PDB file of C-alpha atoms and ligand atoms in Angstrom:
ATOM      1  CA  UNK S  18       0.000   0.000   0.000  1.00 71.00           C
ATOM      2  CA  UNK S  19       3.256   2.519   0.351  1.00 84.00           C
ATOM      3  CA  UNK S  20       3.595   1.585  -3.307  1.00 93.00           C
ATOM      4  CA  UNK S  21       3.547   4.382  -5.656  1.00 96.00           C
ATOM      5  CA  UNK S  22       0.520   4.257  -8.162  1.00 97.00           C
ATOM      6  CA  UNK S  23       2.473   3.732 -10.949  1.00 96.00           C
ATOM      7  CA  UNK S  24       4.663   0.881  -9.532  1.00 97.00           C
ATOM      8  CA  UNK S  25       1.311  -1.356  -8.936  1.00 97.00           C
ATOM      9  CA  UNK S  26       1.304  -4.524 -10.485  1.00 96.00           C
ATOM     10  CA  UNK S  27      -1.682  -6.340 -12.243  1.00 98.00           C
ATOM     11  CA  UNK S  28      -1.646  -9.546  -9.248  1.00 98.00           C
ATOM     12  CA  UNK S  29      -1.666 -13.098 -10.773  1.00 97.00           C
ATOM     13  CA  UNK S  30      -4.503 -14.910  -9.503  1.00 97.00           C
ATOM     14  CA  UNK S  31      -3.151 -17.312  -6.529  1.00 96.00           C
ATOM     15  CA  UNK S  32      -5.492 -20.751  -7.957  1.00 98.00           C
ATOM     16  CA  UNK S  33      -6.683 -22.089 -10.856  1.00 98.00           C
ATOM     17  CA  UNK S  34     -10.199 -20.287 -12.746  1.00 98.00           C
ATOM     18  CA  UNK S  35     -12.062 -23.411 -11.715  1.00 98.00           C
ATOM     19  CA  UNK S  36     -10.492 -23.734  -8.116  1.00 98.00           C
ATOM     20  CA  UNK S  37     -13.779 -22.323  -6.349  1.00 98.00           C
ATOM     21  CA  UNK S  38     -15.920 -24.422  -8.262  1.00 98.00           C
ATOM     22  CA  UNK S  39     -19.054 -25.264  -7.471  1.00 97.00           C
ATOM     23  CA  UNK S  40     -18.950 -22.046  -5.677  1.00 98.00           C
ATOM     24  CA  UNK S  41     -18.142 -19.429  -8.247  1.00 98.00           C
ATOM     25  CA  UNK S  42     -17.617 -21.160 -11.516  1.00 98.00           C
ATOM     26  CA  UNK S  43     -14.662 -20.980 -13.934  1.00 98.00           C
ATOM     27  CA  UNK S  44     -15.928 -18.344 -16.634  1.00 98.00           C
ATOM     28  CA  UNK S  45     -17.361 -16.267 -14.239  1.00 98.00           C
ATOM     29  CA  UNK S  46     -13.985 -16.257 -12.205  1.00 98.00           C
ATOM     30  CA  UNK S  47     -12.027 -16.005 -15.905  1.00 98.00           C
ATOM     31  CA  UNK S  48     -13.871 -13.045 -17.187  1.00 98.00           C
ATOM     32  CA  UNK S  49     -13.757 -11.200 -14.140  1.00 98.00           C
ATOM     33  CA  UNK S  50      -9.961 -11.311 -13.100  1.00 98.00           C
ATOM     34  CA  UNK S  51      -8.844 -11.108 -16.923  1.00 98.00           C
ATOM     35  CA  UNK S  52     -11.261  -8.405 -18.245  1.00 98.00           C
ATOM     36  CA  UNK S  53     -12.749  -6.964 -15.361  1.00 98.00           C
ATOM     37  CA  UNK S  54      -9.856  -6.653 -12.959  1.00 98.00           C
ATOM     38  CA  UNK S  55      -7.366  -6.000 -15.840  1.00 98.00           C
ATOM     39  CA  UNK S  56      -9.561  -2.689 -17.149  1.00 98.00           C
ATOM     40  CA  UNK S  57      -9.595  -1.339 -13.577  1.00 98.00           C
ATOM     41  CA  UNK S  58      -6.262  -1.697 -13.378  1.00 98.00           C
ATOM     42  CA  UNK S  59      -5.313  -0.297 -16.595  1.00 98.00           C
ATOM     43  CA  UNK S  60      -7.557   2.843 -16.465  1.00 98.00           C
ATOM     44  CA  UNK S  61      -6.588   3.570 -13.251  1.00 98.00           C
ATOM     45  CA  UNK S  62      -2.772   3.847 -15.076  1.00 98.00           C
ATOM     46  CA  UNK S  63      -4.067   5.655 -17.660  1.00 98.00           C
ATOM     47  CA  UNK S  64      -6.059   8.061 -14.972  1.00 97.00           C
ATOM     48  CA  UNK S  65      -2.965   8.855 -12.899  1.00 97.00           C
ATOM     49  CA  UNK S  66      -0.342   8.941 -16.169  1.00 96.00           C
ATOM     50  CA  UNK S  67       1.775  12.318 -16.355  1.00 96.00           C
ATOM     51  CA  UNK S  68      -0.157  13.540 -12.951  1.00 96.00           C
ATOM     52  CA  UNK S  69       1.202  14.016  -9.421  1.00 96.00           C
ATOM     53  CA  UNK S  70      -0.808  11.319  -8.177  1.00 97.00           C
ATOM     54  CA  UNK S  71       1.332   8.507 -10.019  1.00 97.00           C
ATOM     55  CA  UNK S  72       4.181   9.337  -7.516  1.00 97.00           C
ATOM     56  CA  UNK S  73       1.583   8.483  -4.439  1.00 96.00           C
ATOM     57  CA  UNK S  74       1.529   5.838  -2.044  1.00 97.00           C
ATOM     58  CA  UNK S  75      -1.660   3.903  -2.783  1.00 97.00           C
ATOM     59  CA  UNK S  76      -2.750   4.479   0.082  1.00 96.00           C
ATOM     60  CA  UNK S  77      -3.012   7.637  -0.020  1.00 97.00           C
ATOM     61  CA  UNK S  78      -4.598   8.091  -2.541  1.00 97.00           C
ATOM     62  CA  UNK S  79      -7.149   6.190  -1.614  1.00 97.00           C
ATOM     63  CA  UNK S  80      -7.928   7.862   1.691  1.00 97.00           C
ATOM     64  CA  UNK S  81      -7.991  11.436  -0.006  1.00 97.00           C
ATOM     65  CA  UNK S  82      -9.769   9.971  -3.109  1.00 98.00           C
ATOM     66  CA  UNK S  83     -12.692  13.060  -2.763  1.00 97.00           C
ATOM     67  CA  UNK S  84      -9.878  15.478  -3.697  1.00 97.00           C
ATOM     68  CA  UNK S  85      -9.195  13.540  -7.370  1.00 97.00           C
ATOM     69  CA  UNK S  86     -11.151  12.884 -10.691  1.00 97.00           C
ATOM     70  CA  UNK S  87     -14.349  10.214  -9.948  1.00 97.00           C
ATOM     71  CA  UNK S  88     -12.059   7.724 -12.714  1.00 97.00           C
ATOM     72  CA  UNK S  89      -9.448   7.475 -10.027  1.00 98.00           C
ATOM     73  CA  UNK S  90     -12.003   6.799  -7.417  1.00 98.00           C
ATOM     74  CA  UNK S  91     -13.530   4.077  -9.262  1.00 98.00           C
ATOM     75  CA  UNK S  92     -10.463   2.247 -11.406  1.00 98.00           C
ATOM     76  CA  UNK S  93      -8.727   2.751  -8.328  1.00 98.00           C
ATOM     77  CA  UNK S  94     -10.921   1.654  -5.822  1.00 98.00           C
ATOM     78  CA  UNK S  95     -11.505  -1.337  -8.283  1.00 98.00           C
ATOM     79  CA  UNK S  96      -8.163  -2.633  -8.348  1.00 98.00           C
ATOM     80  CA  UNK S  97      -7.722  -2.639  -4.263  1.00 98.00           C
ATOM     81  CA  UNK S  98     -10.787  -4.103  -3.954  1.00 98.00           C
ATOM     82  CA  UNK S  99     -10.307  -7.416  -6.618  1.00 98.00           C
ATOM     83  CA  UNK S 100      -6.530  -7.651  -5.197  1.00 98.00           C
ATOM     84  CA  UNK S 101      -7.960  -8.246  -1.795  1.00 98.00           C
ATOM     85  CA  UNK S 102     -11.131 -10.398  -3.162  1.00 98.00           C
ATOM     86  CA  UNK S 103      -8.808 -13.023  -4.900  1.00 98.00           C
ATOM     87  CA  UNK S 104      -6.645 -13.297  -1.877  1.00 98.00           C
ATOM     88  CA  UNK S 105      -9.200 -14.303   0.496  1.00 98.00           C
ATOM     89  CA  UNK S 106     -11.047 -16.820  -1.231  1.00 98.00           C
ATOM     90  CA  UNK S 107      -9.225 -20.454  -1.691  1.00 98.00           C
ATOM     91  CA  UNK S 108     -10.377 -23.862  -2.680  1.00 96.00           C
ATOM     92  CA  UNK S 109      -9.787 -24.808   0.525  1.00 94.00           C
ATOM     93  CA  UNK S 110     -11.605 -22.266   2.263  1.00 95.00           C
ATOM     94  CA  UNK S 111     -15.040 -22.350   4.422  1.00 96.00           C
ATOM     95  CA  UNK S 112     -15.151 -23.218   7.607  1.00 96.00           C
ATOM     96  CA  UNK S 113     -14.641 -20.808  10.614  1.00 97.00           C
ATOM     97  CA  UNK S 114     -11.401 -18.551  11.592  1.00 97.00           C
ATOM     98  CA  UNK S 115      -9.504 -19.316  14.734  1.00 94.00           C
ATOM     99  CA  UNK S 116      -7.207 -17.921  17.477  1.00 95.00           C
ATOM    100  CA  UNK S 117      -7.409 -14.015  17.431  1.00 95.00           C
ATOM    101  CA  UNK S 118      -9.529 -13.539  14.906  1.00 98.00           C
ATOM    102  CA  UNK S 119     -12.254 -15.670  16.192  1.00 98.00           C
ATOM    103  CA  UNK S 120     -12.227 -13.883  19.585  1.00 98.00           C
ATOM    104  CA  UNK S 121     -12.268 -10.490  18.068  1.00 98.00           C
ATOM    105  CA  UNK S 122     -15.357 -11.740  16.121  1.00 98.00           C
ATOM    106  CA  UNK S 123     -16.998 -12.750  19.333  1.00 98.00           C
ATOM    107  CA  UNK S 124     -16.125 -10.149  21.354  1.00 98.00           C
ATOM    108  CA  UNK S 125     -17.574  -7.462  18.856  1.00 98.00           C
ATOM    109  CA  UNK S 126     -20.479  -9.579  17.323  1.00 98.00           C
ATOM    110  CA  UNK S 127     -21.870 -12.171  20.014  1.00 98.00           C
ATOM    111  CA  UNK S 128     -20.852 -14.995  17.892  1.00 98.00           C
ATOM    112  CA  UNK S 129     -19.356 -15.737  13.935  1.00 98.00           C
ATOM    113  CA  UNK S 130     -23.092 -16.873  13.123  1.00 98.00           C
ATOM    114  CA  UNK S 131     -24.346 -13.316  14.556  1.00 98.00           C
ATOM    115  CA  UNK S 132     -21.333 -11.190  12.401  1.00 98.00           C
ATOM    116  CA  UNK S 133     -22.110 -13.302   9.535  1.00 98.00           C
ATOM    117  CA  UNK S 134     -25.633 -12.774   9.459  1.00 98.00           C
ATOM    118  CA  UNK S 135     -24.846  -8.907   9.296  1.00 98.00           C
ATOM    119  CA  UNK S 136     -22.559  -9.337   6.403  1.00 98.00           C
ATOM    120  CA  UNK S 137     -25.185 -11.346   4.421  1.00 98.00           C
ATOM    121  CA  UNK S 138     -27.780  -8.369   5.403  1.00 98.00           C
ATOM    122  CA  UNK S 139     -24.859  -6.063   4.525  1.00 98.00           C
ATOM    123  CA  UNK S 140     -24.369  -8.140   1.063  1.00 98.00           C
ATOM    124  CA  UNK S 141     -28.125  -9.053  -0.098  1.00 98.00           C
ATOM    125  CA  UNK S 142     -29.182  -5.305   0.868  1.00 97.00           C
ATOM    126  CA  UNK S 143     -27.026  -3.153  -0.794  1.00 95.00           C
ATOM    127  CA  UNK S 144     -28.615  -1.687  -3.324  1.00 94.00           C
ATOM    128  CA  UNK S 145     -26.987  -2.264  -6.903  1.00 95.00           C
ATOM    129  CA  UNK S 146     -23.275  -2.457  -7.645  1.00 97.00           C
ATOM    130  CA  UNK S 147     -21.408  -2.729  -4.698  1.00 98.00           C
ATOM    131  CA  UNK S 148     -19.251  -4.496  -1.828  1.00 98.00           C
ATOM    132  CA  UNK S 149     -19.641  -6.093   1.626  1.00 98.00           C
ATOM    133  CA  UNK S 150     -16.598  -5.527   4.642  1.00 98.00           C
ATOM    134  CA  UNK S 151     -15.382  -6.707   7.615  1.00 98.00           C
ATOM    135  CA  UNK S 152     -13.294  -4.232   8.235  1.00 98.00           C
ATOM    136  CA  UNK S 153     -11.003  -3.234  11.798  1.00 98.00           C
ATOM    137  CA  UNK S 154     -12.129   0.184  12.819  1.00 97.00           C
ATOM    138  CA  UNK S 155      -9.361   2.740  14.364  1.00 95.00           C
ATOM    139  CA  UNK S 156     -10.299   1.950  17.816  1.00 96.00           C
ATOM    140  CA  UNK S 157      -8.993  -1.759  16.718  1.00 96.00           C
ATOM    141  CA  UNK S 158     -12.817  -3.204  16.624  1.00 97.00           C
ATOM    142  CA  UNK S 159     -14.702  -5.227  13.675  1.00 98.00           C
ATOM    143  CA  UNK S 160     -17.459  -3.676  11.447  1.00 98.00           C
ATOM    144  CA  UNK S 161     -19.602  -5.097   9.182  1.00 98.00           C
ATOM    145  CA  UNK S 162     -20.372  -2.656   6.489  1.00 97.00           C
ATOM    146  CA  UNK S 163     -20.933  -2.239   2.726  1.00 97.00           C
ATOM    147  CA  UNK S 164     -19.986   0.478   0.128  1.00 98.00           C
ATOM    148  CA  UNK S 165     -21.573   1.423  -3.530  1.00 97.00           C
ATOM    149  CA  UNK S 166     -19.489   1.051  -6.979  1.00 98.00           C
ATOM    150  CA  UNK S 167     -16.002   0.499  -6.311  1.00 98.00           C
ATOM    151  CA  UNK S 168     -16.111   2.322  -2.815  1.00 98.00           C
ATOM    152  CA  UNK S 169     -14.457   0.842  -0.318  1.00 98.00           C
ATOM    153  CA  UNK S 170     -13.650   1.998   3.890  1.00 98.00           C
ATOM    154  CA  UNK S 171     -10.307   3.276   2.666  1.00 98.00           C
ATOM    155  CA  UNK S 172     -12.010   6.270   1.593  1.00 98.00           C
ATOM    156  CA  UNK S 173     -12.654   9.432   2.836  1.00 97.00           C
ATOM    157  CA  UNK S 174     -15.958   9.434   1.221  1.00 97.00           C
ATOM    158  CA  UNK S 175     -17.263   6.323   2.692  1.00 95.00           C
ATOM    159  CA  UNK S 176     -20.270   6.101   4.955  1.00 90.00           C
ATOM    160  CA  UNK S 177     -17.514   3.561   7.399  1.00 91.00           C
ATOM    161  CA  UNK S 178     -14.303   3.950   7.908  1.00 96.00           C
ATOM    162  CA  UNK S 179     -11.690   0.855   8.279  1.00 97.00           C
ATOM    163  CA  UNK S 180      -9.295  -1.199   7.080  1.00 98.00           C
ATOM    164  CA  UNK S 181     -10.897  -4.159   5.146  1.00 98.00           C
ATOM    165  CA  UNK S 182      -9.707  -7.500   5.939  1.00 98.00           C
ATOM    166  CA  UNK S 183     -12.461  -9.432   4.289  1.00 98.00           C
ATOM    167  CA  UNK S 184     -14.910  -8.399   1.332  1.00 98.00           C
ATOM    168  CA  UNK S 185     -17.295  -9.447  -1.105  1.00 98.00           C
ATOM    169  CA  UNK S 186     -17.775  -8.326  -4.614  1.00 98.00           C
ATOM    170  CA  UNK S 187     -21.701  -8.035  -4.980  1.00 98.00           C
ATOM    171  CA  UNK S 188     -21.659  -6.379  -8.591  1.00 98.00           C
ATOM    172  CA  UNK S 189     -23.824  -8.353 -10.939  1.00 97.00           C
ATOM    173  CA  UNK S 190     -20.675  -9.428 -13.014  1.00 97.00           C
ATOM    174  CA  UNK S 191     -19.186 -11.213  -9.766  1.00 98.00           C
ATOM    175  CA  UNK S 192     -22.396 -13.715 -10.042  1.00 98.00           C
ATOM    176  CA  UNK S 193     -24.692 -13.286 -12.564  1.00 97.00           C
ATOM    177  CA  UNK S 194     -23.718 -16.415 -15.239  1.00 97.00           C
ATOM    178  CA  UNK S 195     -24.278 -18.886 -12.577  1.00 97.00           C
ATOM    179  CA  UNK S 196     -26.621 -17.281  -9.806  1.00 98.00           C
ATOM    180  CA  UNK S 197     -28.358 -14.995 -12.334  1.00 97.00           C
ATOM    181  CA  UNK S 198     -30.931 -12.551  -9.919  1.00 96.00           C
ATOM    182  CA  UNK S 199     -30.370 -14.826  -6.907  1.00 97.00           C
ATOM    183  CA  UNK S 200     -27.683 -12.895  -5.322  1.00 97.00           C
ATOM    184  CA  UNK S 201     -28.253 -14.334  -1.943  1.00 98.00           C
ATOM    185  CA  UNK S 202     -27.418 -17.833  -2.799  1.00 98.00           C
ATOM    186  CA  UNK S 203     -24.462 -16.245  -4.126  1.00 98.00           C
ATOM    187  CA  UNK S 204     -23.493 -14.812  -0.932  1.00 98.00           C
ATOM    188  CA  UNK S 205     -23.972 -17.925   0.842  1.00 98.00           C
ATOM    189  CA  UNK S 206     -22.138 -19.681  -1.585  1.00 98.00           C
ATOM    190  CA  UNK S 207     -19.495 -17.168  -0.617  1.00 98.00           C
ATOM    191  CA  UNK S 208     -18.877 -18.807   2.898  1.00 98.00           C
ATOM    192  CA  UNK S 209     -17.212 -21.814   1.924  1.00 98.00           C
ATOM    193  CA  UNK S 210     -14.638 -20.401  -0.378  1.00 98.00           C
ATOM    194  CA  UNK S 211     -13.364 -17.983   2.265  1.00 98.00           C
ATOM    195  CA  UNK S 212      -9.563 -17.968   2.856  1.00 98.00           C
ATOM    196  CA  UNK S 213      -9.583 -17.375   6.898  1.00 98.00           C
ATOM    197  CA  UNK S 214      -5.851 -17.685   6.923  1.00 97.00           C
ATOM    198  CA  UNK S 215      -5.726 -15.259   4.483  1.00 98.00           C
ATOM    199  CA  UNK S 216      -8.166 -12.988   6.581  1.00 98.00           C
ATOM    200  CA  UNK S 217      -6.415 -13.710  10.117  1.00 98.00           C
ATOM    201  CA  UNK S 218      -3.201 -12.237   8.159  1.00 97.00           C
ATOM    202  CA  UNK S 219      -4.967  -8.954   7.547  1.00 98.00           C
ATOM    203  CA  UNK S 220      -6.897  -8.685  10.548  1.00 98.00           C
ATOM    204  CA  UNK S 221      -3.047  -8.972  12.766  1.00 97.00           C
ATOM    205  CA  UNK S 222      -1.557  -7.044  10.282  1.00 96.00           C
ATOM    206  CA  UNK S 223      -4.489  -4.023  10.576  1.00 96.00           C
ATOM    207  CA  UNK S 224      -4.490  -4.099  14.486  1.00 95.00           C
TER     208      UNK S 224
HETATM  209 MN1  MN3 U 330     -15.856  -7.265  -9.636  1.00 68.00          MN
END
């Protein structure tokens, strides 16, 4: 995240297109790292090209993103939020985190069944294109949240304010060729793909 804009690299996707299969089939997962990811990730470049903000720390640039153009914003908020996405999914994911993670969980939500009920609410509810968080707060606590577009708690123009360790892409083109309008089987689906090693990693590395 101290990289400059213009050092970012397009990430290679860390499993096969069919690893989450049945879960979130092989085209779907093709079209969206190769085409959808990729044109984030190149208009962002071409957004930032010859401008001061190529010489910026990702990061900031993302947490002043209401002072630059709306293609930044999006293309920009796009490719943080697919890098993360592919990283916390797995084919051997599902299940339930442990250890420190698990304990924040319960110690903010009641129980994982009572924070994952929010982020499904979070999820099935937000209206159009979108994303679902579980993001640590500054005071170190969890948050369930959701943003529109390619919004995301980085932001200083987002209704919560974090640092996302899990999240879930709810745009149509994240579902739509194998769940067609029945995004909430989607987001269940979602569960048993998650990466909670991969999430446990952010959370420490957030707090
Ligand atoms: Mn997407």
């Amino acid at each position: 995240m101290k990289t400059q804009v213009k050092d970012l690299q397009f990430p290679s996707l860390p499993y096969a297109y069919d690893a989450l299969e049945p879960h979130i089939d092989a085209m779907t997962m093709e079209i969206h790292y190769t085409r959808h990811h990729k044109a984030y990730f190149d208009n962002l470049q071409a957004a930032v090209k010859d401008t001061e903000m190529a010489d910026m720390p990702f990061a900031d640039l993302l947490k002043n993103i209401s002072k630059y153009p709306v293609a930044v914003r999006n293309n920009g908020g796009g490719h943080f939020n697919h890098s993360l996405f592919w990283t916390i999914m797995s084919a051997n994911g599902g299940g339930k985190p442990q250890g420190k993670l698990a304990e924040a969980i319960d110690k903010n939500f009641g129980s994982f069944e009572s924070m994952q009920e929010k982020f499904n609410t979070a999820a099935k509810t937000r209206f159009g294109s979108g994303w679902a968080w579980l993001c640590v707060k500054s005071d170190k606590s969890l948050a369930v949240c959701s943003s529109p577009n390619q919004d995301n708690p980085l932001m200083d123009v987002a209704e919560c304010h974090g640092t996302p360790i899990l999240g879930l892409d709810v745009w149509e083109h994240a579902y739509y060729l194998k769940y067609q309008n029945k995004r909430p089987d989607y987001v269940s689906a979602f569960w048993n793909v998650i990466n909670w090693d991969a999430v446990t990693k952010n959370y420490t590395n957030a707090i």
